[in-house]
């Protein structure tokens, strides 16, 4: 196998035969197909190794690997956007990096430095830039992740970890595309408690949500709308996205209490809404307040935000036998403006006054 060294000393082992012909760029399914390469780095004896870029493929693990047993595993979700033949845009990679390290601290996983993170990512994007889809609404989803890789059945933190970045050309996350999704609360389960791991992007949070999500889907809803675990009345998030409400002309977003994922699109929505002159409130909001606002006509829009979800309008919410319908079955004007502004910056059509865009020159 040919080996290349980049200026940043990352060793690259390129594939012999690209799998790009396997990608149906006209029918992208979220997270099913992967680009040719992946970044790999190992932590052992108290230090991270130099990253290597290798062909994407199966990895060897042993049955005793402790993340399989105890879930010491974390991840990030980012996207790369096609601008032109020479330029790919990353969106706010330094904030994703900060959140990865915050999650790592909570899950007793060693942190890494920004240089290692961004150089590995940039090299991977340069190498696999042909996998960044070009159509509107598509992107190359980027999944950095770290898992405990010791062979160790004792229930304590691993001393060895593996870090990977894999990428996947994607379209819309939800089966509805960018049309309104439907949500239901649940009386039977909670997502996270304050003091737990709700604000960390760790594997177990998602595993624990699969049964409630399946039950919600069987009942005809796209996802669960999570309420707080203690009083079961304050709205938290959706598990695959954060949530926002436009009530009259006020943009209300559940405040970060420790049990909610601090979304990067969430943060961008709040910044844009403030700069557009809206009154923005990050505060506790009850499900009853939302239902009352719907009844008295002041609930204008509900939408989710996330890297995978982008800006996803919510058209229906069910809670304890009652259902409210929001909007007209299409994305609302405010959510559409946010969608257009954020994706406009991402695809390079709209100026970025915030420094959120990180361009990567691929030629
Ligand atoms: C993301 O938005 O990137 C996420 O990690 C959500 C995941 C459930 C796909």
Coordinates of C-alpha atoms and ligand atoms in Angstrom, one line a residue:
X1 CA 0.0 0.0 0.0
X2 CA 1.3 3.5 -0.9
X3 CA 1.9 5.7 2.1
X4 CA 2.0 9.4 2.0
X5 CA 3.1 11.8 4.7
X6 CA 1.3 15.2 4.9
X7 CA 3.0 18.3 6.0
X8 CA 1.3 17.9 9.3
X9 CA 2.9 14.4 9.7
X10 CA -0.3 12.5 9.4
X11 CA 0.5 9.2 7.7
X12 CA -2.0 8.4 4.9
X13 CA -2.6 4.9 3.6
X14 CA -4.8 5.6 0.5
X15 CA -7.3 3.0 -0.8
X16 CA -6.3 1.0 -3.9
X17 CA -9.9 1.1 -5.3
X18 CA -12.3 3.9 -4.4
X19 CA -15.9 2.9 -3.5
X20 CA -17.3 6.1 -4.8
X21 CA -19.3 4.3 -7.6
X22 CA -21.3 2.6 -4.8
X23 CA -22.8 5.9 -3.7
X24 CA -26.2 6.8 -5.2
X25 CA -25.9 10.6 -4.9
X26 CA -29.5 11.0 -6.0
X27 CA -30.9 8.8 -3.2
X28 CA -28.8 9.4 -0.1
X29 CA -29.9 7.6 3.0
X30 CA -28.7 9.0 6.3
X31 CA -25.5 7.2 7.5
X32 CA -25.7 4.0 5.3
X33 CA -22.7 4.6 3.0
X34 CA -19.2 5.8 3.9
X35 CA -16.3 7.5 2.2
X36 CA -13.1 5.7 1.3
X37 CA -11.0 6.7 4.4
X38 CA -11.1 7.2 8.1
X39 CA -8.9 8.9 10.7
X40 CA -7.5 6.5 13.4
X41 CA -5.6 7.4 16.6
X42 CA -4.9 5.4 19.7
X43 CA -4.5 6.4 23.3
X44 CA -2.2 4.3 25.5
X45 CA 0.3 4.9 28.3
X46 CA -1.1 8.3 28.9
X47 CA -0.8 9.8 25.4
X48 CA -2.5 9.9 22.0
X49 CA -0.6 8.5 19.1
X50 CA -0.1 10.4 15.8
X51 CA -3.2 10.1 13.7
X52 CA -3.2 7.8 10.6
X53 CA -5.7 8.0 7.7
X54 CA -6.6 4.5 6.5
X55 CA -9.1 2.9 4.2
X56 CA -12.5 2.7 5.8
X57 CA -13.3 -0.8 6.8
X58 CA -13.9 -3.3 9.7
X59 CA -11.7 -3.0 12.8
X60 CA -10.5 -5.7 15.1
X61 CA -11.9 -5.7 18.6
X62 CA -11.9 -8.3 21.3
X63 CA -15.1 -9.6 23.1
X64 CA -13.8 -8.1 26.4
X65 CA -13.4 -4.5 25.1
X66 CA -14.8 -2.5 27.8
X67 CA -16.9 0.0 25.8
X68 CA -18.9 -3.0 24.6
X69 CA -19.8 -3.8 28.2
X70 CA -20.0 -0.4 30.0
X71 CA -20.6 2.1 27.2
X72 CA -17.6 4.3 27.7
X73 CA -18.1 5.8 24.2
X74 CA -18.6 9.3 22.9
X75 CA -19.1 11.1 19.6
X76 CA -19.7 14.3 17.7
X77 CA -21.8 15.0 14.6
X78 CA -20.6 17.6 12.1
X79 CA -21.1 18.3 8.4
X80 CA -19.0 19.3 5.4
X81 CA -20.7 21.2 2.5
X82 CA -19.8 21.5 -1.2
X83 CA -19.2 25.1 -2.3
X84 CA -17.3 24.6 -5.5
X85 CA -14.6 22.2 -7.0
X86 CA -12.0 23.9 -4.9
X87 CA -13.8 24.6 -1.6
X88 CA -15.6 22.6 1.1
X89 CA -17.1 24.3 4.2
X90 CA -17.0 23.0 7.7
X91 CA -19.5 24.6 10.2
X92 CA -18.1 25.7 13.6
X93 CA -15.6 22.8 14.0
X94 CA -14.0 24.5 17.0
X95 CA -17.3 24.4 18.9
X96 CA -17.7 20.7 18.1
X97 CA -14.2 20.2 19.3
X98 CA -15.0 21.9 22.6
X99 CA -18.1 19.8 23.1
X100 CA -16.2 16.6 22.3
X101 CA -13.7 17.5 25.0
X102 CA -16.5 18.4 27.5
X103 CA -18.1 15.1 26.8
X104 CA -14.8 13.3 27.2
X105 CA -14.3 14.9 30.6
X106 CA -17.7 13.7 31.8
X107 CA -17.1 10.2 30.5
X108 CA -13.6 9.9 31.9
X109 CA -12.0 9.8 28.5
X110 CA -8.7 11.7 27.7
X111 CA -9.1 15.0 25.9
X112 CA -7.2 15.9 22.7
X113 CA -5.8 19.2 21.3
X114 CA -7.5 21.2 18.6
X115 CA -4.6 20.9 16.2
X116 CA -4.8 17.1 16.2
X117 CA -8.6 17.3 15.7
X118 CA -8.7 19.8 12.9
X119 CA -5.7 18.6 11.0
X120 CA -6.9 15.0 10.9
X121 CA -10.4 16.2 9.8
X122 CA -9.1 18.6 7.1
X123 CA -6.8 15.9 5.7
X124 CA -9.7 13.4 5.6
X125 CA -11.9 15.9 3.8
X126 CA -9.3 16.8 1.3
X127 CA -8.7 13.1 0.5
X128 CA -12.4 12.2 0.3
X129 CA -13.8 15.5 -1.1
X130 CA -15.4 13.7 -4.0
X131 CA -17.8 12.1 -1.5
X132 CA -19.2 15.6 -0.5
X133 CA -22.5 15.6 -2.3
X134 CA -23.4 18.6 -4.4
X135 CA -27.2 18.7 -4.3
X136 CA -29.2 21.2 -2.2
X137 CA -30.0 19.6 1.2
X138 CA -27.1 17.2 1.1
X139 CA -23.8 17.2 2.9
X140 CA -21.0 14.9 4.1
X141 CA -21.8 13.9 7.6
X142 CA -18.7 13.7 9.8
X143 CA -18.7 11.4 12.8
X144 CA -15.7 11.7 15.1
X145 CA -15.9 9.2 18.0
X146 CA -13.9 7.8 20.9
X147 CA -14.4 4.4 22.6
X148 CA -12.7 2.6 25.5
X149 CA -10.6 -0.1 23.9
X150 CA -9.0 -2.0 26.9
X151 CA -9.7 -5.7 27.3
X152 CA -11.1 -5.3 30.8
X153 CA -14.2 -6.6 32.4
X154 CA -13.7 -4.6 35.7
X155 CA -16.3 -1.8 35.8
X156 CA -13.9 1.1 35.8
X157 CA -12.4 3.5 33.3
X158 CA -10.3 2.1 30.5
X159 CA -6.7 3.0 30.1
X160 CA -6.8 2.6 26.3
X161 CA -9.0 4.5 23.9
X162 CA -9.5 4.6 20.1
X163 CA -10.4 7.7 18.2
X164 CA -11.9 7.6 14.7
X165 CA -13.4 9.9 12.2
X166 CA -15.7 8.4 9.6
X167 CA -17.8 10.3 7.0
X168 CA -21.0 9.5 5.2
X169 CA -22.7 11.4 2.3
X170 CA -26.2 12.2 3.5
X171 CA -29.5 13.9 2.7
X172 CA -32.3 14.8 5.1
X173 CA -32.2 13.0 8.5
X174 CA -36.0 12.4 9.0
X175 CA -38.1 10.4 6.6
X176 CA -40.3 13.5 6.3
X177 CA -37.4 15.3 4.6
X178 CA -37.6 18.9 5.5
X179 CA -41.4 18.8 6.0
X180 CA -42.9 19.1 9.5
X181 CA -42.3 16.2 12.0
X182 CA -44.6 15.1 14.8
X183 CA -43.6 14.6 18.4
X184 CA -45.1 13.0 21.5
X185 CA -44.2 13.2 25.1
X186 CA -44.1 10.0 27.1
X187 CA -45.2 9.3 30.7
X188 CA -43.2 6.1 30.8
X189 CA -39.6 7.1 30.3
X190 CA -37.2 10.0 30.9
X191 CA -34.1 10.9 28.9
X192 CA -31.8 12.4 31.4
X193 CA -31.5 13.8 34.9
X194 CA -29.5 16.8 36.1
X195 CA -26.2 15.4 37.3
X196 CA -26.4 12.5 34.8
X197 CA -25.0 12.5 31.3
X198 CA -27.8 14.3 29.4
X199 CA -25.5 17.2 28.3
X200 CA -22.8 14.8 27.1
X201 CA -22.8 13.3 23.6
X202 CA -22.4 9.8 24.8
X203 CA -23.6 6.5 23.3
X204 CA -25.8 5.4 26.2
X205 CA -28.1 8.4 26.0
X206 CA -29.0 7.3 22.5
X207 CA -29.4 3.6 23.3
X208 CA -31.7 4.4 26.2
X209 CA -33.9 6.4 23.8
X210 CA -34.4 3.7 21.2
X211 CA -37.3 1.9 22.9
X212 CA -39.3 5.1 23.6
X213 CA -38.6 6.3 20.1
X214 CA -39.8 3.0 18.7
X215 CA -43.0 3.2 20.7
X216 CA -43.5 6.8 19.6
X217 CA -43.1 5.7 15.9
X218 CA -45.5 2.8 16.4
X219 CA -48.0 5.4 17.7
X220 CA -47.5 7.5 14.6
X221 CA -45.0 10.1 15.7
X222 CA -41.5 10.9 14.4
X223 CA -39.8 11.3 17.8
X224 CA -40.3 11.7 21.5
X225 CA -40.4 15.2 23.0
X226 CA -38.6 14.8 26.2
X227 CA -39.8 16.4 29.4
X228 CA -37.6 17.0 32.5
X229 CA -37.1 13.9 34.6
X230 CA -38.1 15.4 38.0
X231 CA -41.3 17.3 37.5
X232 CA -42.2 15.9 34.1
X233 CA -43.5 19.2 32.9
X234 CA -40.5 21.3 31.5
X235 CA -39.7 20.7 27.8
X236 CA -36.1 19.6 27.3
X237 CA -35.2 18.4 23.8
X238 CA -36.0 15.8 21.2
X239 CA -32.9 13.5 21.5
X240 CA -32.0 14.0 17.9
X241 CA -32.4 17.8 18.0
X242 CA -32.9 20.8 20.3
X243 CA -36.3 22.5 20.3
X244 CA -37.4 26.2 19.9
X245 CA -40.8 27.9 20.1
X246 CA -42.0 31.1 18.5
X247 CA -44.7 32.5 20.8
X248 CA -46.0 35.8 19.6
X249 CA -42.7 37.4 18.6
X250 CA -40.6 35.8 21.3
X251 CA -38.2 33.0 20.5
X252 CA -38.1 30.6 23.5
X253 CA -35.6 27.8 23.8
X254 CA -35.3 25.5 26.9
X255 CA -32.4 26.7 29.0
X256 CA -29.4 24.4 29.4
X257 CA -29.9 22.8 32.8
X258 CA -27.3 20.1 32.5
X259 CA -29.7 17.4 31.2
X260 CA -30.0 18.9 27.7
X261 CA -27.4 18.6 24.9
X262 CA -25.9 22.0 24.1
X263 CA -26.5 22.0 20.4
X264 CA -24.3 24.0 18.0
X265 CA -27.2 24.7 15.7
X266 CA -29.2 25.7 18.8
X267 CA -26.5 28.2 19.7
X268 CA -26.5 29.5 16.1
X269 CA -30.3 29.9 16.0
X270 CA -30.2 31.9 19.3
X271 CA -27.5 34.2 17.9
X272 CA -29.3 34.8 14.6
X273 CA -32.6 35.5 16.3
X274 CA -31.0 38.0 18.6
X275 CA -29.2 39.7 15.7
X276 CA -32.5 39.9 13.8
X277 CA -34.1 41.8 16.6
X278 CA -36.2 39.1 18.1
X279 CA -36.7 38.9 21.8
X280 CA -35.0 35.7 22.7
X281 CA -35.5 33.8 26.0
X282 CA -33.5 30.8 27.2
X283 CA -35.7 29.6 30.0
X284 CA -37.8 26.8 31.4
X285 CA -40.9 26.3 29.3
X286 CA -43.7 23.8 30.3
X287 CA -45.6 21.6 28.0
X288 CA -48.8 23.3 29.4
X289 CA -47.5 26.7 28.3
X290 CA -47.1 25.5 24.8
X291 CA -50.5 23.9 24.7
X292 CA -52.1 27.1 26.1
X293 CA -50.2 29.2 23.5
X294 CA -51.6 26.9 20.8
X295 CA -55.2 27.3 22.2
X296 CA -55.0 31.1 22.5
X297 CA -53.4 31.5 19.0
X298 CA -50.0 32.9 20.2
X299 CA -48.0 29.7 19.2
X300 CA -46.7 30.7 15.8
X301 CA -44.0 28.1 15.1
X302 CA -42.2 25.1 16.7
X303 CA -39.0 23.8 15.2
X304 CA -36.0 21.6 16.1
X305 CA -32.3 22.3 15.4
X306 CA -29.4 20.0 15.1
X307 CA -26.5 19.1 12.8
X308 CA -28.3 16.1 11.3
X309 CA -31.8 17.7 11.6
X310 CA -30.7 21.2 10.4
X311 CA -33.9 23.2 11.1
X312 CA -36.8 20.8 11.2
X313 CA -40.3 22.2 11.6
X314 CA -42.7 20.5 14.1
X315 CA -46.3 20.2 12.8
X316 CA -47.9 18.2 15.6
X317 CA -47.3 17.6 19.3
X318 CA -49.2 15.0 21.4
X319 CA -49.2 15.1 25.2
X320 CA -51.4 13.0 27.5
X321 CA -54.2 12.4 25.1
X322 CA -54.3 15.9 23.6
X323 CA -52.8 17.0 20.3
X324 CA -52.0 20.4 18.9
X325 CA -51.3 21.1 15.3
X326 CA -48.8 23.9 14.5
X327 CA -48.7 25.8 11.2
X328 CA -50.0 24.9 7.8
X329 CA -48.2 21.7 7.1
X330 CA -45.2 23.5 5.8
X331 CA -42.1 25.2 7.4
X332 CA -43.0 28.5 9.0
X333 CA -41.5 31.8 7.8
X334 CA -39.1 32.2 10.8
X335 CA -37.8 28.6 10.7
X336 CA -37.4 29.0 6.9
X337 CA -35.4 32.2 7.4
X338 CA -33.1 30.4 9.8
X339 CA -32.8 27.4 7.5
X340 CA -32.0 29.7 4.6
X341 CA -29.4 31.7 6.5
X342 CA -27.6 28.8 8.1
X343 CA -27.6 26.6 5.0
X344 CA -26.7 29.7 2.9
X345 CA -23.6 30.2 5.0
X346 CA -22.8 26.5 4.9
X347 CA -23.0 26.3 1.1
X348 CA -21.2 29.6 0.7
X349 CA -24.2 31.6 -0.8
X350 CA -24.6 33.9 2.2
X351 CA -21.9 36.0 3.9
X352 CA -20.7 34.7 7.3
X353 CA -20.2 37.6 9.6
X354 CA -19.6 35.3 12.6
X355 CA -16.6 33.3 11.6
X356 CA -18.7 30.1 11.8
X357 CA -17.5 28.8 8.4
X358 CA -14.1 27.0 8.2
X359 CA -13.2 26.6 4.5
X360 CA -11.1 23.7 3.4
X361 CA -9.3 24.1 0.1
X362 CA -9.3 20.7 -1.6
X363 CA -7.4 21.4 -4.8
Ligands
LIG1 C1 -26.3 15.1 15.0 O1 -27.2 16.0 14.9 O2 -25.2 15.2 14.5 C2 -26.5 14.0 15.9 O3 -25.5 13.6 16.5 C3 -27.8 13.4 16.1 C4 -27.8 12.0 15.8 C5 -28.9 11.4 16.5 C6 -27.8 11.7 14.3

